[in-house]
XYZ file of C-alpha atoms in Angstrom:
435
model
C -42.894 29.565 71.087
C -40.734 29.161 74.206
C -37.217 29.912 75.442
C -34.796 27.585 77.179
C -34.014 28.267 80.848
C -30.350 27.394 81.268
C -30.211 27.900 85.043
C -32.073 29.448 87.982
C -30.379 31.844 90.388
C -30.253 30.412 93.899
C -32.535 32.252 96.325
C -34.443 34.050 93.547
C -38.271 34.101 93.282
C -38.069 31.508 90.485
C -35.814 29.292 92.621
C -38.209 29.505 95.555
C -41.127 28.675 93.267
C -39.384 25.461 92.222
C -38.677 26.196 88.559
C -36.033 23.815 87.230
C -33.072 24.441 84.897
C -33.354 23.063 81.348
C -37.077 23.841 81.358
C -38.716 26.078 78.765
C -40.485 29.320 79.618
C -43.695 29.609 77.603
C -45.541 32.614 79.003
C -45.840 35.128 81.845
C -49.364 36.185 82.838
C -50.626 34.627 79.589
C -48.206 36.706 77.501
C -46.042 34.631 75.161
C -42.305 34.994 75.800
C -40.220 35.057 72.636
C -37.129 37.005 73.696
C -35.577 39.375 76.216
C -37.951 42.275 75.534
C -41.004 40.167 76.325
C -39.312 38.740 79.409
C -38.124 42.063 80.796
C -41.446 43.790 80.244
C -43.771 41.123 81.600
C -41.667 40.119 84.623
C -42.113 43.529 86.272
C -45.488 42.847 87.904
C -45.655 41.897 91.589
C -47.805 38.811 90.942
C -46.822 36.495 88.128
C -48.132 33.281 86.682
C -45.472 31.473 84.648
C -46.251 28.627 82.277
C -43.212 26.361 82.039
C -42.544 23.127 80.149
C -40.349 20.556 81.924
C -39.626 17.135 80.420
C -42.579 17.481 78.057
C -45.032 18.437 80.826
C -46.478 21.942 81.157
C -46.863 23.351 84.655
C -47.907 26.733 86.062
C -45.940 28.534 88.769
C -47.213 31.488 90.795
C -44.668 34.044 91.993
C -45.017 36.999 94.366
C -42.184 39.529 94.348
C -41.360 43.208 94.503
C -42.196 45.318 91.471
C -39.282 45.288 88.975
C -37.492 42.595 91.003
C -35.795 40.049 88.754
C -37.413 36.609 88.566
C -34.033 34.899 88.528
C -34.084 32.926 85.299
C -30.856 32.634 83.287
C -30.915 31.965 79.545
C -28.334 30.846 76.970
C -27.852 34.351 75.611
C -28.805 37.801 76.798
C -31.260 38.221 73.915
C -32.661 34.705 74.522
C -32.483 34.446 70.742
C -29.970 34.843 67.908
C -28.716 38.348 67.199
C -30.023 39.609 63.851
C -27.587 40.802 61.236
C -27.900 43.715 58.836
C -29.208 43.025 55.324
C -27.938 46.283 53.839
C -24.749 47.033 51.929
C -24.441 50.722 52.735
C -21.957 52.714 50.658
C -20.546 54.192 53.877
C -20.508 51.030 56.034
C -17.469 51.108 58.294
C -17.395 47.347 58.765
C -16.945 46.846 55.019
C -13.835 49.033 55.330
C -12.116 46.906 57.965
C -8.848 45.225 56.979
C -8.841 41.469 56.568
C -7.591 39.126 59.253
C -9.360 40.625 62.263
C -11.481 38.508 64.630
C -14.802 37.345 63.194
C -16.993 39.227 65.678
C -15.772 42.575 64.317
C -17.253 41.807 60.893
C -20.747 41.158 62.261
C -23.240 43.896 61.377
C -26.119 44.031 63.802
C -29.504 45.485 62.908
C -31.564 44.246 65.830
C -34.382 46.373 67.252
C -33.960 44.775 70.677
C -30.398 46.078 70.915
C -31.708 49.553 70.186
C -33.806 49.503 73.346
C -31.332 47.599 75.493
C -28.004 49.187 74.519
C -28.823 52.199 72.364
C -27.760 50.630 69.065
C -29.041 52.276 65.885
C -31.176 50.247 63.478
C -32.221 50.843 59.868
C -35.785 49.437 60.105
C -35.065 47.268 57.039
C -34.793 44.213 59.274
C -37.778 44.705 61.556
C -40.784 42.364 61.499
C -44.458 43.232 61.768
C -44.542 41.380 65.077
C -41.779 43.633 66.435
C -43.508 46.793 65.210
C -46.775 45.793 66.842
C -44.977 44.864 70.068
C -43.159 48.206 70.257
C -46.448 50.039 69.795
C -48.352 47.784 72.208
C -45.755 47.983 74.981
C -44.925 51.587 74.089
C -41.198 50.911 74.358
C -39.142 54.095 74.001
C -36.885 55.475 72.765
C -35.906 53.704 69.573
C -32.709 54.741 67.774
C -32.959 54.802 63.982
C -30.283 55.170 61.319
C -32.260 57.279 58.867
C -29.496 58.827 56.713
C -32.081 60.323 54.352
C -35.865 60.581 54.097
C -35.677 60.467 50.307
C -36.861 56.875 49.589
C -34.975 56.535 46.288
C -31.756 57.942 47.722
C -32.058 55.719 50.795
C -32.277 52.647 48.546
C -29.191 53.825 46.672
C -27.131 54.608 49.794
C -28.070 51.394 51.582
C -28.057 49.140 48.503
C -31.394 47.713 49.570
C -34.478 48.091 47.385
C -36.705 47.983 50.464
C -34.837 50.746 52.339
C -37.194 53.446 51.074
C -40.327 51.516 51.980
C -39.076 50.963 55.530
C -39.306 54.710 56.192
C -43.033 54.085 56.588
C -42.213 52.236 59.814
C -40.537 55.369 61.197
C -43.655 57.439 60.553
C -45.852 54.693 61.964
C -43.836 54.583 65.207
C -43.896 58.370 65.457
C -47.671 58.401 65.000
C -47.955 55.848 67.823
C -46.092 58.213 70.156
C -42.800 56.298 70.286
C -39.825 58.547 71.133
C -37.218 58.439 68.363
C -33.547 59.394 68.099
C -32.314 59.728 64.524
C -28.854 59.363 63.038
C -27.716 60.735 59.680
C -24.357 59.502 58.393
C -23.546 62.198 55.854
C -21.580 61.560 52.672
C -20.505 64.489 50.465
C -22.580 64.760 47.266
C -25.014 62.109 48.501
C -27.164 63.247 51.412
C -25.753 66.648 52.325
C -26.892 70.010 50.888
C -30.511 70.084 49.703
C -30.995 66.419 50.589
C -29.968 67.185 54.174
C -32.495 70.024 54.254
C -35.215 67.661 53.035
C -34.398 65.039 55.666
C -34.293 67.561 58.500
C -37.560 69.167 57.380
C -39.295 65.789 57.364
C -37.891 64.671 60.709
C -38.441 67.848 62.752
C -42.096 67.773 61.701
C -42.509 64.649 63.852
C -43.052 65.709 67.504
C -41.810 62.379 68.914
C -38.413 62.733 67.220
C -36.449 63.930 70.217
C -32.995 64.260 68.628
C -31.271 64.166 65.237
C -27.504 63.733 64.992
C -25.498 64.233 61.823
C -22.074 62.580 61.683
C -19.508 62.590 58.848
C -18.733 59.400 56.979
C -15.625 57.639 58.251
C -13.267 56.449 55.519
C -10.445 53.968 56.041
C -7.643 53.000 53.677
C -9.351 49.660 52.990
C -12.025 50.606 50.423
C -10.955 48.488 47.449
C -14.014 47.564 45.399
C -16.316 49.876 47.356
C -18.262 52.898 46.114
C -16.045 55.961 45.675
C -16.555 58.436 48.510
C -14.692 61.563 49.481
C -14.192 62.903 53.009
C -15.511 66.172 54.359
C -13.119 69.115 54.401
C -13.248 72.508 56.098
C -15.510 74.029 53.463
C -17.999 71.164 53.134
C -18.119 70.569 56.888
C -18.886 74.266 57.399
C -21.716 74.072 54.864
C -23.220 71.134 56.773
C -22.984 72.994 60.088
C -24.733 76.018 58.593
C -27.712 73.826 57.676
C -27.713 71.975 61.001
C -27.582 75.199 62.992
C -30.446 76.632 60.953
C -32.675 73.664 61.757
C -31.465 73.535 65.339
C -32.707 77.093 65.766
C -36.013 76.131 64.147
C -36.605 73.324 66.653
C -35.678 75.630 69.516
C -38.337 78.054 68.313
C -40.943 75.361 67.581
C -40.443 72.987 70.509
C -38.577 75.105 73.059
C -35.486 72.905 72.798
C -32.858 72.005 70.243
C -33.275 68.680 68.467
C -30.751 68.922 65.615
C -27.036 68.560 66.287
C -23.787 68.090 64.426
C -21.184 65.746 65.825
C -18.049 67.213 67.380
C -16.103 66.036 64.341
C -17.939 68.489 62.082
C -16.827 71.351 64.348
C -13.256 70.086 64.363
C -13.191 69.706 60.564
C -14.663 73.171 60.046
C -12.325 74.661 62.680
C -15.257 76.161 64.555
C -15.663 76.469 68.304
C -17.721 73.662 69.813
C -20.843 74.982 71.629
C -21.148 75.207 75.390
C -22.707 72.414 77.453
C -26.115 74.149 77.598
C -26.448 73.885 73.804
C -26.767 70.093 73.886
C -29.949 69.855 75.952
C -30.065 66.312 77.447
C -27.017 64.914 75.584
C -29.156 62.265 73.904
C -26.544 61.547 71.227
C -23.310 61.332 73.206
C -22.521 57.921 71.707
C -22.532 59.589 68.300
C -19.903 62.054 69.469
C -22.418 64.879 69.854
C -21.440 67.196 72.705
C -18.851 64.768 74.035
C -16.029 67.310 73.749
C -18.025 70.059 75.484
C -19.185 67.812 78.319
C -15.717 66.344 78.879
C -14.160 69.816 79.048
C -16.835 71.043 81.452
C -16.361 68.047 83.746
C -12.588 68.419 83.704
C -12.593 72.160 84.450
C -15.082 71.632 87.271
C -12.859 68.905 88.710
C -9.786 71.142 88.571
C -11.476 74.217 90.001
C -13.728 72.523 92.555
C -13.286 68.829 93.350
C -9.475 68.857 93.395
C -8.918 72.544 94.081
C -7.163 71.832 97.396
C -5.294 68.731 96.253
C -1.537 68.845 96.787
C 0.827 66.568 94.895
C 3.309 65.342 97.489
C 5.894 64.324 94.910
C 6.725 64.923 91.262
C 4.497 62.976 88.877
C 5.543 62.263 85.282
C 3.008 60.607 82.967
C 1.889 60.442 79.318
C -1.559 60.598 77.738
C -2.158 58.962 74.344
C -5.158 60.113 72.332
C -6.527 60.269 68.813
C -5.545 63.156 66.571
C -8.977 64.835 66.656
C -9.154 64.880 70.470
C -5.582 66.082 70.902
C -6.427 69.818 71.261
C -9.039 69.055 73.944
C -6.777 66.776 75.968
C -3.794 69.114 75.581
C -5.886 72.047 76.842
C -6.976 70.166 79.967
C -3.439 68.963 80.634
C -2.048 72.496 80.227
C -4.566 73.839 82.757
C -3.664 71.022 85.145
C 0.127 71.390 84.884
C -0.187 75.135 85.399
C -2.057 74.504 88.647
C 0.100 71.607 89.855
C 3.704 72.568 89.099
C 5.132 69.160 89.938
C 2.803 67.432 87.452
C 4.583 66.723 84.165
C 2.308 65.284 81.515
C 3.067 64.769 77.831
C 0.149 64.375 75.407
C 0.805 62.208 72.348
C -1.568 62.290 69.335
C -1.563 58.838 67.755
C -1.822 58.679 63.980
C -4.145 55.880 62.939
C -1.956 53.915 60.528
C -3.969 50.718 61.066
C -7.130 52.107 59.474
C -5.414 54.849 57.494
C -7.493 57.264 55.474
C -9.088 60.005 57.503
C -9.680 58.137 60.773
C -8.654 60.416 63.652
C -11.019 59.491 66.493
C -9.622 58.165 69.761
C -11.918 55.135 69.876
C -10.244 53.559 66.839
C -6.634 53.880 68.000
C -5.036 50.426 68.037
C -2.491 48.792 70.297
C -0.094 48.299 67.427
C -0.081 52.013 66.604
C 0.459 52.842 70.268
C 3.478 50.563 70.448
C 5.000 51.716 67.154
C 4.642 55.440 67.833
C 5.562 55.450 71.542
C 8.312 52.827 71.688
C 11.113 55.381 71.716
C 9.405 57.891 74.019
C 10.016 58.617 77.695
C 6.539 57.876 79.045
C 7.047 58.334 82.754
C 5.359 56.186 85.383
C 2.013 55.696 83.602
C 0.398 55.831 80.172
C -3.208 57.014 80.220
C -5.520 55.844 77.435
C -9.251 56.109 76.817
C -11.402 53.059 77.496
C -13.019 53.729 74.102
C -9.896 52.263 72.446
C -10.768 48.851 73.853
C -13.531 46.428 72.972
C -16.450 45.858 75.347
C -14.508 43.431 77.547
C -11.757 46.084 77.982
C -8.962 43.565 77.383
C -8.039 44.080 73.721
C -7.689 46.796 71.118
C -9.356 46.423 67.713
C -6.181 44.879 66.276
C -6.308 42.158 68.973
C -3.287 43.573 70.817
C -3.843 43.266 74.570
C -3.281 45.913 77.219
C -0.637 43.649 78.742
C 1.240 43.512 75.425
C 1.297 47.303 75.245
C 2.572 47.515 78.828
C 5.320 44.998 78.117
C 6.376 46.581 74.816
C 6.486 50.112 76.248
C 7.610 49.129 79.749
C 4.958 51.281 81.375
C 1.776 50.831 83.402
C -1.328 51.532 81.292
C -4.229 53.291 83.016
C -7.591 52.922 81.283
C -9.795 55.991 81.702
C -13.528 56.134 81.030
C -14.831 59.007 78.934
C -15.351 61.294 81.921
C -13.590 64.603 82.591
C -13.618 64.144 86.354
C -12.034 60.701 86.131
C -9.456 61.985 83.668
C -8.276 64.728 86.032
C -8.379 62.326 88.951
C -6.008 59.989 87.111
C -3.745 62.846 86.054
C -3.233 63.409 89.762
C -2.665 59.738 90.488
C -5.873 59.099 92.411
């Protein structure tokens, strides 16, 4: 096994050692290199011996460098291998609910353990090989993020439409026994894995000391579910019932481990019309990407910015702007804007909740707002000098919305400058003030 070296960074340790582009990296310190995890782990030593194949000849190179310094090899892809796709057909899969005609990359379902460690992606364990399991345990790579959904093997098979989904739970217990830190995700569907099934899953998971967090999120349903399993959304009553169970187990982990490990996503609090807990409730915010504690943290950052960082800021001239957000985040954003406009009397900011017509159904989160919906719903509005939007609306490259509309197209259609704001309360207030 070897991986192709596409280029070598000039001035790097590999460049100085004389390693050539278009060679193949075989091993580092006698450890076979198969992909990015092997490479990143074994390159960290100060003294390295690389075995490289060039033009059919194998040669060894010795490298001295600083600990954790990059060797300087560049490969075809970041993973140094093909990204692995999901083999499941989950009843709640959001990708299966996407409308037709979108770009191909949006329909790709990843289930790659390497992306879990590198980018925090969640994996189902139905696609993991014995080699990967042994490597995780050997290198003690942590944490791993696992989409569990349920610890009932039969129900897991049913929900994921994979007859091996129940058996793969054994991998979770094996990793926990090996001391690997685990973050768990439960996508809850009414009448499937809530109620008593949720209690079973939480009981099983909190018994594992290396499970450091468990996040429950409600199923997201679009208007494009033709031919898919019938599912119903959570409402105020059913969301409240879920929160009662989650809070019960959260208190149990606080008593047992001295910290909370079980959390409901912000959306459950919004659906149940309950107050979202304070920042201290969320411990280390291990599940922010699942929308757990995001509202509380954002509000805390924004209030701190208003009361401390920008307390003495004076707006020299009148500023008129608009903020566009998803329907669920509207109360949060409106609250922060109201506090800000009360403090700065020449700041005029309108907050516009955007209804998600593109995905339809019950999709209200800001991250799925599309450019087309922005244009349609704001085209007749007085937007002021700038339109502020969340960076979560855009794909990774930050140049397009999910419907392939570009930021430039939105600016042209609405005749306004679009400001893209990261999910940070301080940055949000800073941009409200024009910094």
